[in-house]
Short mmCIF file of C-alpha atoms in Angstrom, two decimals:
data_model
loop_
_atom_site.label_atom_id
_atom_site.label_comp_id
_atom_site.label_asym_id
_atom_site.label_seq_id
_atom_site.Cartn_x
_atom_site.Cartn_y
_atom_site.Cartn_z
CA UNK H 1 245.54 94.35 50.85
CA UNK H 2 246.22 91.46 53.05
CA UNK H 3 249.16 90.14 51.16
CA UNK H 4 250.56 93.64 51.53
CA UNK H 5 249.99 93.77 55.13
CA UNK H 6 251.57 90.26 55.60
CA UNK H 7 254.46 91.97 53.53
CA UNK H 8 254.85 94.57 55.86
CA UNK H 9 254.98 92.88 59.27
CA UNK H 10 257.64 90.49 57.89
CA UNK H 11 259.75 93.45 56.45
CA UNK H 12 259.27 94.84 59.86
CA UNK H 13 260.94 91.76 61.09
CA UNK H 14 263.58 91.60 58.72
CA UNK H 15 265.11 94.92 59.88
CA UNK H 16 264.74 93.75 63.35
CA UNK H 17 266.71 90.61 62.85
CA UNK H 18 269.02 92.99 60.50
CA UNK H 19 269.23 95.14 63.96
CA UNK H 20 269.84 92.26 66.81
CA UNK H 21 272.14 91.05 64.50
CA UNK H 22 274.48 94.21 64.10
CA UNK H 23 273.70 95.19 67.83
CA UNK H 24 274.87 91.33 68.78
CA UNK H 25 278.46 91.79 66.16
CA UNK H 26 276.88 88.91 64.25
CA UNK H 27 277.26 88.84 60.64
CA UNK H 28 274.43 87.96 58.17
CA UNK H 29 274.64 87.04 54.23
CA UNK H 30 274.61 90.64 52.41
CA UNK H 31 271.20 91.09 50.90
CA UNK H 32 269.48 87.95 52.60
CA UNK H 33 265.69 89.15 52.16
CA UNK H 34 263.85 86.08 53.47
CA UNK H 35 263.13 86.86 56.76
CA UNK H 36 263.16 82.71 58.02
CA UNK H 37 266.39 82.18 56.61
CA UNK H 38 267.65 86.04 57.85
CA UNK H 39 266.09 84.50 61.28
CA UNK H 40 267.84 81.02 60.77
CA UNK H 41 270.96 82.42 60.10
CA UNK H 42 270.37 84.76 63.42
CA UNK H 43 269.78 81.87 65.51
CA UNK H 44 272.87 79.64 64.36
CA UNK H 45 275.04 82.35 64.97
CA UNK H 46 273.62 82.69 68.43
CA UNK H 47 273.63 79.05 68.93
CA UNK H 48 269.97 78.96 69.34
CA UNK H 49 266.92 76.53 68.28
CA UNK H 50 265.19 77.73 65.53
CA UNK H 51 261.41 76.80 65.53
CA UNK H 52 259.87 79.23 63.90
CA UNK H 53 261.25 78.36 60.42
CA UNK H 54 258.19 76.07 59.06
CA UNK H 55 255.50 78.88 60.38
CA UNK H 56 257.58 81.61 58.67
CA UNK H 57 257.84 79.88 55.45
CA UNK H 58 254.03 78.83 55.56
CA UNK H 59 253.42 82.73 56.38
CA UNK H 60 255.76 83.68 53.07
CA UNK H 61 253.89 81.37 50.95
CA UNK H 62 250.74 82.38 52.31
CA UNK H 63 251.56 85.89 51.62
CA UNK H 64 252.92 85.14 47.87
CA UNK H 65 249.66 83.98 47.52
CA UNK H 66 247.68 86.33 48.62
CA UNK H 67 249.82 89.25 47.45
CA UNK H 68 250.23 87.69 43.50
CA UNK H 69 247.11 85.18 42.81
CA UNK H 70 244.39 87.29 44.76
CA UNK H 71 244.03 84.23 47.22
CA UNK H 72 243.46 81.97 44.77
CA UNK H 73 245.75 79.02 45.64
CA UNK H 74 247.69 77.92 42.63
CA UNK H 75 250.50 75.88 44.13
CA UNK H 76 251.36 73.90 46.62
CA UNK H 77 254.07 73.91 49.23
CA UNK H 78 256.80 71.78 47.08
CA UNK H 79 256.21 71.92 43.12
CA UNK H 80 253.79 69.40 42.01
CA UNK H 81 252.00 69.22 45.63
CA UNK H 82 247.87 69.35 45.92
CA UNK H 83 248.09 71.35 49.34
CA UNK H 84 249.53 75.28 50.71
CA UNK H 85 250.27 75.38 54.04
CA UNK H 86 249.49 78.61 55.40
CA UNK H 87 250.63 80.33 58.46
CA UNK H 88 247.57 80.26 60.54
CA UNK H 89 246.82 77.61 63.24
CA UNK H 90 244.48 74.73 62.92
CA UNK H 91 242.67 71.62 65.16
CA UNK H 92 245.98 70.13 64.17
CA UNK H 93 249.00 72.38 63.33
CA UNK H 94 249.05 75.06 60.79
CA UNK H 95 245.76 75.04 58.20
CA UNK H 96 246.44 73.61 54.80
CA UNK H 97 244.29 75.12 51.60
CA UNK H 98 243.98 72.88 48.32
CA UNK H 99 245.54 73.76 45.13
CA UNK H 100 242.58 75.58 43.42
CA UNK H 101 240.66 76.56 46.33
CA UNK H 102 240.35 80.01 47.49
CA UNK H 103 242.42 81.26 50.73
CA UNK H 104 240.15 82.75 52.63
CA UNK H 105 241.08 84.80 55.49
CA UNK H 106 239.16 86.30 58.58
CA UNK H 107 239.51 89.27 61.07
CA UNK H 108 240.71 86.66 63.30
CA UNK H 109 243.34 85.63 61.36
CA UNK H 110 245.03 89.04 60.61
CA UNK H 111 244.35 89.22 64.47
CA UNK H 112 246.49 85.73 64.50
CA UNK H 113 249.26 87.10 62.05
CA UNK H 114 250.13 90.10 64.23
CA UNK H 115 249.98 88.41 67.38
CA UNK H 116 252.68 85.62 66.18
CA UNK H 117 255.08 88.67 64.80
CA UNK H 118 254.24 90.49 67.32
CA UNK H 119 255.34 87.32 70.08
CA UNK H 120 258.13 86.87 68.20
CA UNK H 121 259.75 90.27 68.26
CA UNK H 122 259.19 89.79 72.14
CA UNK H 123 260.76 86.31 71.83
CA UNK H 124 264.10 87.80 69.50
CA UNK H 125 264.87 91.06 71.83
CA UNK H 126 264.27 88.54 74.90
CA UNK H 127 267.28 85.89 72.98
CA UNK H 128 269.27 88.85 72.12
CA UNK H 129 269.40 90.27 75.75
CA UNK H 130 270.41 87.15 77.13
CA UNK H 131 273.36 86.70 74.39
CA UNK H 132 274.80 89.83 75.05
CA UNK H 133 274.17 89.41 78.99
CA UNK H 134 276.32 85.74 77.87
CA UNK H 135 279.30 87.54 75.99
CA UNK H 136 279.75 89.91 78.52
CA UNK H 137 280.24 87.30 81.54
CA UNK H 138 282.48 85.94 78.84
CA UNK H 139 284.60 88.67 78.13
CA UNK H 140 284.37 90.01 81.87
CA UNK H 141 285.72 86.15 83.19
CA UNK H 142 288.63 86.19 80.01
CA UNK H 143 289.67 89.46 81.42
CA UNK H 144 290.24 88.73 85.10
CA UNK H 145 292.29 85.89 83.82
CA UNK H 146 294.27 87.74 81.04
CA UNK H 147 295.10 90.20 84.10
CA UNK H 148 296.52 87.89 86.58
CA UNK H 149 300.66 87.85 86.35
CA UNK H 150 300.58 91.00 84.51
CA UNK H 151 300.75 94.71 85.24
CA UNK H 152 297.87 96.44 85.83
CA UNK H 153 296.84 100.08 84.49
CA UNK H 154 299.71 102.60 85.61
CA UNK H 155 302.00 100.12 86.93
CA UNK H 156 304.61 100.15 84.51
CA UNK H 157 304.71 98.62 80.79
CA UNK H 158 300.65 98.78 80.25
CA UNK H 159 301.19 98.90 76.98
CA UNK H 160 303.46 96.19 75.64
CA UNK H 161 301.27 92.99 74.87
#
């Protein structure tokens, strides 16, 4: 039930990069259903920092986990590796689980999960805002400029290029 939950708040934020992206005219891959490399892709375009790519993987792995091995933790981060990084934050960074131990997860934790979509929803309408608010000082400055020496509106040939 966790797994699926997990599942669901990253779908959730998989349609919302789908939707800055279309709202912003930038093009994603067709079909691209990992949400840190929908994100990543997102964030190039925009020719933004991307730091949320090792907590979203850690959250998809964490979720995989959950969601297919009922928490049991059967592989590592890279193939052949003893620990699972998951998404949650420890002492030191995100919390790492042994290969063969059981991923155990708290109230606090789901509390965590939604919190960190949640902030990063905020984060991605905040980035997309300022983007637009960027192309449109663009395309208003290329426009006074594209103006000057030539007709405007009504004054004659308008609509020769």
């Amino acid at each position: 039930m966790i797994g699926n939950g997990l599942c669901e708040l990253d779908r959730f934020l998989n349609v919302l990069i789908g939707e800055i992206a279309r709202s912003c005219g930038v093009i994603l891959p067709q079909r691209q259903d990992n949400s840190a490399n929908r994100l990543g892709s997102l964030r190039a375009a925009m020719a933004l920092d991307d730091g949320d790519q090792a907590r979203l993987r850690a959250f998809g792995r964490t979720r995989e986990c959950l969601f297919h091995c009922g928490g049991t933790v059967r592989r590592g981060d890279v193939r052949g590796g003893a620990m699972l990084t998951t998404g949650w934050l420890g002492p030191t960074g995100l919390r790492r689980v042994a290969v063969g131990s059981e991923l155990v997860v708290s109230a606090g934790d789901i509390a965590e999960a939604c919190s960190y979509y949640e902030a990063l929803a905020t984060r991605l309408l905040a980035e997309a805002a300022l983007y637009l608010a960027a192309r449109m000082d663009g395309i208003h400055a290329r426009s006074g400029r594209e103006r000057r020496g030539r007709p405007e509106f009504g004054e004659g040939q308008w609509f020769a290029a």
